[in-house]
């Protein structure tokens, strides 16, 4: 036990740190440490104060009643307490639950309804006379934070209910706001580029963005919502959970995902296993299933514990987080010259995927998490297959290596690096072998020029052997030269040369994307191509012309104009055109599908999934990955997945390939 003065000093230090993290978490929405780390600090302080009661100060965070500090958001009293769920992880616990329910209800044919357990931000939304009134987080269950200002910007949430007249009483609905996995990646990418910490998972991201005072970021993101409970819909109209969900849907609320009636433990298990299998294909995170006694009236017999009902239970999936060790930290050089620290990990299996490396984003992140070679870390695979280092796991008594620092020189070409805020760049451009190789790979990638056989290893060799100095040189490679590349025989060299020259006529948007102009991804390329029609027009456009087309920010517009102002870039483009590359104008499609939501399932003959998505988006429609009440059409190809069943259940119109083609015109 430390002596008194040490204890007092350490306690004061802990209080200051805890206060700071409280402010970062609750007020600024920018937590720097994980909840676990925070709990550890708090527990250490509690222990110290318990051992040395004389050092407790009245303003110590441990003395705060309720422990939840004030945030700047308003408080909202919930209509009735927002309960949480008991969780089971194995079949036995679920069997016990079912037994208890049967016993209490006094019936052996109890029907349970199984739903996905959505891993989003829990919310309550109150409607008065069919109009959106306010939205709040769960908070401590009784009182939550007012997030009406951000929830109002979520398009998936109805502001006025469809059958408002029939809703005589006021309504409080409960559900989750979800940041789709596809948007999660974008949000994190933008944060890292700004020098902010990436969110560890979509739930944290949703909470962080929606609990902000300023709604502008929330506005720019397409959140999903789903609902599973309501007060104000009586049991006569909706005797079961199933009818309740239907009633919610009729009122215009999205109700996502599958559900299943379960009469037995085996039924529940089948649904659990099926959802676990399909977890990856969903565009939102689920972390288990929820089993609920279907009969709403009978739930009263079961009642509740202090914080959770006895008529429902969560059956969780195994966690997708795992601990491993950082074997080394290396530095990669990307196509734009950005130097990225990458952790090489002792390989581990995280939910069925072997993870051996994880990006650490930038030096600020490495220092924020205090990650060093040899440290044990917790890896989380959420939102996508790309794993994140969620936190460092301190190992007391284990000596640590020195803090990691970025190199002063580019590891590929040796140029002195430039630092811009938290980011480090190699300024050498295509003179840097790593940047040039990455540019070649990007040029040949799917969605760009789609050159089969131009992978990372091949590109690296082409650069290393001085066979190319820019992307236009690809077109001058002879079969003879290519056979010098490791792993290439005459046939494969010929195949690569053919693949390079095969793509003469290419849609303008793909060509623009292939050029690797900073900030120009698929979306910006498509907008540019559609707005300007020809390469000439894009080249001649000024930054302000580009900004005017909408959907393209100032930074991207500047970047495009700057790219074509550079003589060297224009030279490369001219040589590509001379070599036979002929960007084709993208037809400006009408906005015939404006506001329509599609889901694709199965294989189409005419289009790849990317192409079909592109066709829909060009016409103003959008494509989501799962069927919900908001889906307008499901396009069904051969060998369709379960989405066809979903569509049937939801009563969503289905289109076969012919009908889809007709719709596109
Ligand atoms: S029912 C009173 N259904 O999970 C019953 N909750 O970990 C409680 N959740 O607090 C809610 N999906 O925020 C229910 N299909 C679902 C859910 C769900 C996710 C959340 C809910 C709950 C938490 C418990």
XYZ file of C-alpha atoms and ligand atoms in Angstrom:
689
model
C 0.000 0.000 0.000
C 1.513 3.403 -0.904
C 2.076 5.713 2.017
C -0.225 8.631 2.651
C 1.498 11.389 0.695
C 2.046 9.165 -2.317
C -1.564 8.058 -2.127
C -2.809 11.649 -1.912
C -0.655 12.627 -4.855
C -1.749 9.682 -6.981
C -5.413 10.264 -6.057
C -5.207 13.888 -7.122
C -3.611 12.871 -10.383
C -6.365 10.318 -10.985
C -9.100 12.867 -10.209
C -7.675 15.280 -12.709
C -7.424 12.613 -15.352
C -10.942 11.333 -14.692
C -12.382 14.851 -14.808
C -10.631 15.453 -18.062
C -11.929 12.217 -19.578
C -15.435 12.994 -18.311
C -15.313 16.277 -20.146
C -13.944 14.659 -23.293
C -16.618 11.991 -23.191
C -19.720 13.808 -22.087
C -19.190 17.353 -23.282
C -16.855 17.199 -26.222
C -17.852 13.776 -27.468
C -14.214 13.032 -28.165
C -13.234 10.269 -25.773
C -9.533 9.539 -25.793
C -9.656 6.316 -23.832
C -11.892 3.285 -23.885
C -14.611 2.702 -21.302
C -12.481 -0.083 -19.899
C -9.504 2.139 -19.424
C -11.745 4.741 -17.794
C -13.238 2.147 -15.443
C -9.734 1.116 -14.497
C -8.778 4.664 -13.536
C -11.977 5.036 -11.577
C -11.492 1.744 -9.762
C -7.932 2.672 -8.845
C -9.155 5.920 -7.332
C -11.910 4.165 -5.413
C -9.422 1.659 -4.009
C -7.024 4.381 -2.930
C -9.755 6.354 -1.207
C -11.049 3.274 0.514
C -7.613 2.497 1.922
C -6.988 6.129 2.895
C -10.332 7.688 3.790
C -8.577 10.839 4.967
C -7.557 11.770 1.420
C -11.107 11.818 0.036
C -12.033 15.299 -1.182
C -15.629 16.512 -1.535
C -15.091 17.209 -5.211
C -13.651 13.772 -5.979
C -15.423 12.096 -8.926
C -16.158 9.181 -6.594
C -18.381 11.448 -4.510
C -20.656 12.372 -7.352
C -24.111 10.903 -6.853
C -25.344 8.972 -9.834
C -21.826 9.151 -11.188
C -23.032 10.601 -14.479
C -21.682 14.086 -15.045
C -23.672 16.814 -16.683
C -23.526 17.015 -20.422
C -24.536 20.053 -22.352
C -27.477 18.215 -23.863
C -30.864 18.680 -22.217
C -32.336 15.958 -20.052
C -35.439 14.008 -20.982
C -37.486 11.953 -18.563
C -38.560 8.736 -20.293
C -42.235 7.944 -20.574
C -41.616 4.632 -18.822
C -38.214 3.285 -17.846
C -36.093 2.127 -20.752
C -35.049 -1.316 -19.656
C -32.043 -3.269 -20.718
C -31.843 -6.981 -21.439
C -30.476 -9.945 -19.593
C -27.902 -11.678 -21.711
C -27.211 -15.362 -22.179
C -24.279 -16.720 -24.120
C -25.077 -20.384 -24.271
C -27.951 -22.703 -24.931
C -28.364 -23.719 -21.279
C -29.100 -20.201 -20.181
C -31.648 -19.863 -22.936
C -33.223 -23.196 -21.970
C -33.581 -21.907 -18.386
C -35.202 -18.750 -19.652
C -37.724 -20.677 -21.745
C -38.529 -22.987 -18.821
C -39.149 -20.048 -16.522
C -41.395 -18.348 -19.037
C -43.443 -21.514 -19.599
C -43.743 -22.096 -15.880
C -44.896 -18.590 -15.081
C -47.245 -18.264 -17.988
C -48.548 -21.724 -17.088
C -48.542 -22.939 -20.608
C -46.379 -25.353 -22.472
C -46.967 -23.871 -25.884
C -45.415 -20.519 -25.362
C -44.534 -18.630 -28.512
C -41.419 -16.521 -28.529
C -40.561 -14.011 -31.171
C -36.911 -13.855 -32.119
C -35.421 -10.636 -33.481
C -31.904 -9.496 -34.248
C -30.168 -7.654 -31.448
C -29.134 -4.447 -33.124
C -25.868 -2.933 -32.010
C -26.701 0.731 -32.350
C -27.574 3.658 -30.130
C -30.796 3.024 -28.161
C -33.327 5.767 -28.470
C -36.811 6.738 -27.430
C -38.808 8.891 -29.815
C -42.003 10.575 -28.692
C -44.802 11.553 -31.084
C -47.698 13.758 -30.133
C -50.737 13.664 -32.358
C -48.710 11.795 -34.926
C -45.918 14.348 -35.079
C -42.299 13.984 -34.025
C -41.904 15.668 -30.693
C -38.559 14.669 -29.177
C -35.894 12.000 -29.180
C -33.583 10.926 -26.411
C -30.839 8.446 -25.582
C -31.357 5.743 -22.997
C -29.139 7.450 -20.416
C -29.583 5.757 -17.041
C -32.906 4.227 -18.124
C -35.065 6.838 -16.395
C -33.570 9.972 -17.865
C -31.790 10.316 -21.163
C -30.158 13.052 -23.171
C -32.167 15.124 -25.592
C -30.938 14.415 -29.124
C -33.974 15.783 -30.986
C -31.801 18.244 -32.919
C -29.652 15.526 -34.487
C -32.394 12.877 -34.854
C -34.487 15.334 -36.831
C -31.838 15.182 -39.544
C -32.116 11.376 -39.863
C -34.152 10.797 -42.996
C -35.140 7.259 -42.093
C -37.067 8.581 -39.077
C -40.616 9.714 -39.871
C -41.428 13.208 -38.630
C -45.106 12.695 -39.314
C -46.758 9.311 -39.007
C -48.551 7.708 -41.913
C -51.803 6.931 -40.195
C -51.561 9.822 -37.798
C -55.316 10.153 -37.416
C -55.635 6.674 -36.067
C -53.031 7.294 -33.424
C -55.207 8.935 -30.892
C -52.970 8.532 -27.910
C -49.437 9.816 -27.848
C -46.798 7.356 -28.801
C -43.335 6.587 -27.491
C -41.346 4.235 -29.681
C -38.078 2.544 -28.859
C -35.390 1.326 -31.124
C -31.873 1.894 -32.333
C -30.141 4.367 -34.587
C -27.585 2.561 -36.660
C -24.629 3.771 -38.624
C -24.465 1.369 -41.589
C -21.139 -0.393 -41.971
C -20.627 1.199 -45.376
C -20.928 4.697 -43.899
C -18.824 3.773 -40.880
C -15.772 3.304 -43.077
C -16.310 6.691 -44.681
C -16.811 8.443 -41.358
C -13.596 6.986 -39.993
C -11.625 7.758 -43.132
C -12.682 11.391 -42.975
C -11.862 11.573 -39.266
C -8.402 10.160 -39.716
C -7.755 12.559 -42.586
C -8.746 15.433 -40.315
C -6.436 14.102 -37.625
C -9.261 12.894 -35.342
C -9.370 9.512 -33.663
C -11.317 6.876 -35.594
C -14.302 5.309 -33.837
C -13.744 1.723 -32.745
C -17.151 0.565 -33.987
C -20.354 1.869 -35.602
C -22.172 2.128 -32.271
C -19.573 4.492 -30.812
C -19.665 6.436 -34.034
C -23.456 6.818 -33.925
C -23.342 7.870 -30.276
C -20.504 10.311 -30.872
C -22.099 12.010 -33.845
C -25.688 12.083 -32.596
C -24.804 13.361 -29.134
C -23.062 16.388 -30.523
C -24.620 19.835 -30.062
C -23.961 20.707 -33.690
C -26.177 18.614 -36.016
C -24.210 19.380 -39.179
C -22.172 16.179 -39.283
C -25.226 14.053 -38.472
C -27.005 15.723 -41.356
C -24.388 14.603 -43.853
C -24.587 10.933 -42.860
C -27.200 8.375 -43.866
C -28.186 6.738 -40.593
C -30.609 3.845 -40.436
C -33.152 3.387 -37.647
C -35.175 0.416 -36.545
C -37.855 0.042 -33.912
C -38.905 -2.865 -31.710
C -41.065 -1.517 -28.948
C -43.695 1.118 -28.253
C -45.925 2.399 -25.534
C -49.227 3.758 -26.734
C -50.230 0.882 -29.023
C -52.702 -1.181 -27.034
C -52.707 -4.946 -26.731
C -56.139 -5.223 -28.287
C -54.868 -3.917 -31.592
C -51.528 -5.607 -31.271
C -51.750 -8.638 -29.003
C -48.318 -9.970 -29.951
C -44.859 -8.642 -30.696
C -45.386 -9.528 -34.340
C -48.519 -7.402 -34.602
C -46.790 -4.621 -32.719
C -44.005 -4.544 -35.279
C -46.559 -4.589 -38.066
C -48.389 -1.680 -36.475
C -45.130 0.227 -36.233
C -44.430 -0.454 -39.870
C -47.896 0.711 -40.863
C -47.226 3.964 -39.080
C -44.134 4.462 -41.210
C -41.423 3.249 -38.851
C -38.598 1.186 -40.307
C -38.431 -2.307 -38.830
C -35.228 -3.913 -40.040
C -34.104 -7.472 -40.301
C -35.611 -10.898 -39.993
C -37.680 -12.360 -37.251
C -38.870 -15.860 -36.414
C -41.593 -17.429 -34.320
C -40.032 -19.898 -31.949
C -41.960 -22.650 -30.215
C -38.930 -24.564 -28.990
C -35.354 -24.080 -27.936
C -34.313 -25.646 -31.249
C -36.275 -23.043 -33.198
C -34.479 -20.323 -31.274
C -31.149 -21.976 -31.884
C -31.801 -22.236 -35.601
C -32.544 -18.523 -35.805
C -29.514 -17.690 -33.665
C -27.204 -19.738 -35.882
C -28.731 -18.460 -39.081
C -28.340 -14.831 -38.037
C -24.786 -15.489 -36.925
C -24.019 -16.966 -40.355
C -25.538 -14.006 -42.106
C -24.088 -11.376 -39.818
C -21.403 -10.378 -42.308
C -23.773 -9.771 -45.200
C -25.851 -7.258 -43.282
C -24.936 -3.611 -43.664
C -25.439 -3.067 -39.952
C -23.978 -4.607 -36.838
C -25.898 -7.128 -34.800
C -24.403 -8.719 -31.718
C -26.929 -11.459 -31.050
C -30.631 -12.180 -31.132
C -33.383 -11.211 -28.709
C -36.084 -13.671 -27.653
C -39.323 -12.141 -26.435
C -42.502 -13.648 -25.153
C -44.768 -12.885 -28.073
C -48.003 -12.416 -26.102
C -47.799 -8.889 -24.764
C -50.510 -9.264 -22.143
C -48.908 -12.354 -20.635
C -45.674 -10.415 -20.115
C -47.249 -8.734 -17.108
C -47.253 -12.071 -15.296
C -43.501 -12.263 -15.602
C -42.720 -8.691 -14.599
C -39.185 -7.413 -14.353
C -36.018 -7.296 -12.341
C -34.609 -3.899 -11.422
C -33.375 -3.101 -14.912
C -34.518 -5.840 -17.247
C -37.770 -7.590 -18.084
C -38.208 -11.290 -17.297
C -40.071 -11.860 -20.560
C -37.111 -11.255 -22.830
C -33.506 -12.344 -23.103
C -30.608 -11.545 -25.398
C -28.678 -14.501 -26.833
C -25.371 -12.976 -27.720
C -22.897 -14.029 -30.381
C -19.331 -14.684 -29.313
C -17.444 -11.388 -29.192
C -15.292 -10.382 -32.116
C -12.567 -8.912 -30.018
C -9.412 -10.696 -29.089
C -6.079 -9.930 -27.475
C -2.766 -10.240 -29.235
C 0.721 -8.744 -29.274
C 2.251 -6.086 -31.482
C 5.263 -7.871 -32.946
C 6.431 -4.811 -34.853
C 5.318 -1.445 -36.157
C 6.229 -0.777 -39.787
C 5.577 2.221 -41.994
C 3.739 1.934 -45.304
C 3.710 4.517 -48.085
C 0.430 5.041 -49.916
C -0.350 6.329 -53.349
C -0.744 9.908 -52.156
C 2.561 9.747 -50.287
C 0.952 9.430 -46.857
C 3.101 7.403 -44.461
C 1.006 5.071 -42.331
C 2.144 3.195 -39.247
C 0.962 -0.415 -39.413
C 1.022 -2.862 -36.514
C 2.237 -6.353 -37.389
C 0.445 -8.625 -34.955
C 0.950 -12.131 -33.728
C -1.737 -13.652 -35.997
C -5.052 -14.268 -34.244
C -8.473 -15.439 -35.258
C -11.112 -12.762 -34.749
C -14.561 -14.149 -35.449
C -13.319 -16.480 -38.179
C -10.845 -14.143 -39.856
C -7.113 -14.329 -39.268
C -5.765 -10.923 -38.411
C -2.034 -10.293 -38.733
C -1.903 -6.535 -39.264
C -3.868 -3.447 -38.402
C -3.414 0.130 -39.477
C -2.599 2.539 -36.672
C -3.640 5.458 -38.920
C -1.154 8.121 -37.896
C 1.338 9.068 -35.228
C -1.233 10.964 -33.165
C -3.253 7.757 -32.851
C -0.209 5.734 -31.892
C 0.592 8.187 -29.115
C -3.024 8.601 -28.016
C -3.261 4.874 -27.391
C 0.378 4.726 -26.296
C 1.100 1.721 -28.490
C 4.603 0.296 -28.606
C 6.267 -2.771 -30.060
C 5.726 -5.690 -27.686
C 2.487 -4.341 -26.184
C -0.573 -6.492 -25.747
C -3.582 -4.990 -27.471
C -7.243 -5.754 -27.877
C -8.298 -6.069 -31.509
C -11.879 -5.408 -32.500
C -13.353 -6.379 -35.813
C -16.472 -4.325 -36.201
C -18.273 -2.603 -38.997
C -16.294 -4.466 -41.573
C -13.572 -7.019 -41.966
C -10.962 -4.347 -41.315
C -9.721 -4.781 -37.778
C -8.946 -1.897 -35.451
C -6.684 -1.841 -32.444
C -9.307 -0.947 -29.848
C -6.981 -0.440 -26.890
C -3.764 -1.358 -25.187
C -4.007 -3.925 -22.431
C -1.551 -2.911 -19.724
C 0.612 -5.731 -18.399
C 1.998 -4.567 -15.080
C 5.580 -5.643 -14.496
C 6.360 -6.184 -18.170
C 9.034 -3.856 -19.431
C 7.977 -1.822 -22.440
C 9.931 -0.719 -25.464
C 10.530 2.927 -26.381
C 7.634 4.991 -27.739
C 7.223 4.630 -31.481
C 8.157 7.575 -33.690
C 7.692 8.124 -37.408
C 10.916 8.086 -39.434
C 12.437 11.328 -40.725
C 12.924 9.804 -44.132
C 10.585 7.923 -46.449
C 11.200 4.183 -45.961
C 10.820 3.645 -49.686
C 12.831 6.424 -51.350
C 14.674 8.101 -48.501
C 13.245 11.576 -49.144
C 12.946 13.800 -46.085
C 9.330 13.551 -44.939
C 6.938 16.451 -44.455
C 4.659 16.678 -41.463
C 1.189 18.123 -41.778
C -0.536 18.026 -38.427
C -0.771 14.389 -37.363
C 0.033 13.169 -40.881
C 3.399 12.468 -42.431
C 4.040 12.615 -46.177
C 6.759 11.645 -48.581
C 7.011 14.581 -50.983
C 8.705 12.629 -53.803
C 5.560 11.766 -55.812
C 6.091 9.210 -58.603
C 9.841 9.423 -58.019
C 9.157 7.403 -54.860
C 8.955 3.696 -55.783
C 6.283 2.897 -53.192
C 4.035 5.709 -54.395
C 4.484 4.789 -58.023
C 3.751 1.107 -57.363
C 0.627 2.032 -55.397
C -0.478 4.317 -58.242
C -0.092 1.495 -60.762
C -2.143 -0.846 -58.619
C -4.803 1.820 -58.221
C -4.863 2.440 -61.972
C -5.474 -1.239 -62.667
C -7.925 -1.847 -59.833
C -11.511 -3.003 -60.245
C -13.730 0.013 -60.591
C -10.831 1.806 -62.298
C -9.175 0.334 -65.429
C -9.684 -3.220 -64.200
C -6.399 -4.670 -65.480
C -6.182 -8.264 -64.448
C -2.738 -9.385 -63.322
C -1.526 -5.953 -62.246
C -1.337 -6.738 -58.552
C 0.866 -5.336 -55.848
C 3.791 -7.670 -56.376
C 3.870 -7.191 -60.111
C 3.624 -3.408 -59.774
C 6.463 -3.373 -57.255
C 8.682 -5.320 -59.613
C 7.883 -3.128 -62.597
C 9.017 -0.162 -60.528
C 12.013 -1.865 -58.990
C 13.289 -2.964 -62.403
C 12.853 0.550 -63.741
C 10.419 -0.721 -66.332
C 7.902 2.057 -65.678
C 8.259 5.611 -64.422
C 4.591 6.575 -64.664
C 1.286 4.910 -65.533
C 1.587 5.713 -69.240
C 4.740 3.561 -69.424
C 2.540 0.508 -68.838
C 1.456 0.769 -72.461
C 5.020 0.561 -73.733
C 5.920 -2.702 -72.009
C 6.824 -5.467 -74.433
C 6.092 -9.121 -73.813
C 9.815 -9.705 -73.737
C 10.331 -7.172 -70.965
C 7.420 -8.587 -68.998
C 8.842 -12.095 -69.033
C 11.682 -10.740 -66.895
C 9.215 -10.199 -64.035
C 9.312 -12.938 -61.392
C 6.597 -15.490 -61.909
C 5.889 -14.449 -65.502
C 6.294 -16.839 -68.375
C 5.596 -15.906 -71.955
C 1.893 -16.748 -71.730
C 1.289 -14.736 -68.578
C 3.340 -11.822 -69.946
C 1.184 -11.838 -73.036
C -1.939 -12.005 -70.929
C -0.872 -8.973 -68.900
C 0.023 -7.000 -71.984
C -3.359 -7.876 -73.484
C -5.122 -6.872 -70.275
C -3.357 -3.496 -70.301
C -4.361 -2.794 -73.881
C -7.781 -4.393 -73.694
C -9.389 -1.464 -72.030
C -9.414 1.166 -74.726
C -12.903 2.467 -74.445
C -13.558 3.033 -70.791
C -16.305 5.047 -69.118
C -15.003 8.499 -68.256
C -15.747 8.133 -64.552
C -13.612 5.020 -64.293
C -10.776 6.711 -66.135
C -10.941 9.720 -63.806
C -10.893 7.438 -60.834
C -7.938 5.497 -62.234
C -5.831 8.648 -62.484
C -5.626 8.696 -58.705
C -6.396 12.379 -58.256
C -6.316 13.025 -54.496
C -9.848 13.000 -52.978
C -11.459 11.641 -56.154
C -13.093 8.309 -55.333
C -15.862 6.495 -57.191
C -18.523 8.947 -56.142
C -16.704 12.158 -57.073
C -15.522 10.606 -60.348
C -19.086 9.724 -61.270
C -20.324 13.206 -60.467
C -17.541 14.795 -62.499
C -18.168 12.534 -65.462
C -21.879 13.107 -65.389
C -21.648 16.860 -64.972
C -18.954 17.544 -67.560
C -19.508 14.710 -70.019
C -16.019 14.657 -71.562
C -12.436 14.537 -70.368
C -11.734 17.814 -72.182
C -14.477 19.557 -70.224
C -13.219 18.214 -66.899
C -9.681 19.348 -67.755
C -10.818 22.830 -68.561
C -13.083 23.267 -65.540
C -11.972 25.649 -62.813
C -12.246 24.744 -59.152
C -15.319 26.906 -58.816
C -16.969 25.338 -61.894
C -16.435 21.972 -60.251
C -17.764 23.020 -56.892
C -20.954 24.172 -58.543
C -21.989 20.718 -59.699
C -23.014 19.719 -56.204
C -21.922 16.803 -54.092
C -18.258 17.770 -54.488
C -16.569 19.741 -51.749
C -14.116 22.616 -52.102
C -11.117 20.472 -51.254
C -11.901 17.915 -53.961
C -12.659 20.630 -56.509
C -9.306 22.281 -55.795
C -7.565 18.971 -56.059
C -9.038 18.213 -59.511
C -8.192 21.647 -60.865
C -4.675 21.448 -59.436
C -4.151 18.012 -60.973
C -4.935 19.190 -64.481
C -2.981 22.411 -64.005
C 0.158 20.315 -63.574
C 1.962 19.892 -66.886
C 3.427 16.537 -65.965
C -0.051 15.135 -65.287
C -1.376 16.444 -68.596
C 1.574 14.808 -70.358
C 0.773 11.442 -68.811
C -2.901 11.797 -69.746
C -1.953 12.732 -73.330
C 0.302 9.685 -73.594
C -2.486 7.449 -72.272
C -4.807 8.771 -74.961
C -2.107 8.252 -77.595
C -1.727 4.691 -76.401
C -5.374 4.072 -77.239
C -7.197 4.800 -74.005
C -10.466 6.451 -75.025
C -12.625 7.673 -72.147
C -16.280 7.465 -73.139
C -18.755 10.113 -72.116
C -21.077 8.904 -69.415
C -24.616 9.368 -70.532
C -26.489 11.673 -68.330
C -29.276 9.478 -67.169
C -32.517 11.089 -66.093
C -33.394 11.041 -62.424
C -36.007 8.375 -63.087
C -35.364 6.457 -59.867
C -35.135 9.461 -57.561
C -35.959 8.479 -53.986
C -36.397 4.736 -54.702
C -34.592 2.174 -52.599
C -33.393 -1.117 -54.092
C -31.972 -4.312 -52.714
C -30.059 -6.688 -55.003
C -29.941 -10.432 -54.524
C -28.600 -13.272 -56.630
C -26.584 -13.014 -59.823
C -27.635 -10.920 -62.798
C -26.502 -11.855 -66.292
C -26.009 -8.414 -67.670
C -24.553 -6.544 -64.734
C -22.161 -7.143 -61.886
C -23.464 -5.967 -58.560
C -21.293 -2.835 -58.780
C -22.615 -2.042 -62.233
C -26.237 -2.514 -61.234
C -25.657 -0.259 -58.231
C -24.082 2.324 -60.481
C -27.034 2.249 -62.879
C -29.481 2.752 -60.020
C -27.484 5.519 -58.383
C -26.986 7.361 -61.654
C -30.734 7.628 -61.859
C -31.069 8.990 -58.354
C -32.016 5.736 -56.612
C -30.111 4.036 -53.862
C -29.103 0.499 -53.018
C -29.119 -0.950 -49.531
C -28.006 -4.357 -48.412
C -31.052 -5.589 -46.562
C -34.776 -5.559 -47.029
C -36.819 -3.339 -44.753
C -40.076 -1.443 -44.713
C -38.261 1.258 -46.657
C -37.313 -0.968 -49.572
C -39.184 -0.226 -52.784
C -37.858 -3.020 -55.003
C -35.847 -6.182 -54.653
C -34.015 -7.158 -57.833
C -33.823 -10.946 -57.931
C -31.170 -12.686 -60.016
C -30.342 -16.386 -60.208
C -29.532 -18.177 -56.951
C -31.018 -15.449 -54.802
C -30.243 -15.367 -51.083
C -32.587 -15.028 -48.167
C -33.413 -11.506 -49.240
C -36.009 -12.899 -51.602
C -37.796 -14.435 -48.617
C -37.463 -11.128 -46.793
C -39.054 -9.366 -49.725
C -41.931 -11.825 -49.779
C -42.494 -11.371 -46.058
C -42.294 -7.624 -46.276
C -44.541 -7.532 -49.324
C -41.886 -5.676 -51.308
C -42.186 -5.691 -55.092
C -39.723 -8.047 -56.782
C -38.143 -7.464 -60.173
C -36.515 -10.106 -62.301
C -33.672 -9.088 -64.572
C -35.971 -8.246 -67.498
C -38.216 -6.050 -65.393
C -35.168 -4.353 -63.926
C -33.716 -3.717 -67.403
C -37.016 -2.220 -68.491
C -37.065 0.033 -65.474
C -33.595 1.315 -66.348
C -34.824 1.896 -69.871
S -36.099 -5.015 -26.477
C -37.751 -3.999 -22.633
N -35.193 -5.694 -28.836
O -30.163 -3.993 -26.524
C -37.000 -4.722 -23.673
N -33.782 -4.448 -27.405
O -28.424 -4.860 -24.381
C -35.720 -4.102 -23.997
N -31.603 -3.891 -28.368
O -31.513 -1.953 -24.037
C -35.554 -3.770 -25.382
N -31.947 -4.876 -30.307
O -31.346 -1.047 -26.434
C -34.937 -5.074 -27.686
N -34.528 -6.355 -30.958
C -34.272 -5.719 -29.815
C -33.053 -5.060 -29.574
C -32.844 -4.440 -28.339
C -31.103 -4.171 -29.568
C -30.907 -3.129 -27.328
C -31.790 -2.361 -26.394
C -31.469 -2.904 -25.026
C -30.109 -3.440 -25.240
C -29.737 -4.463 -24.199
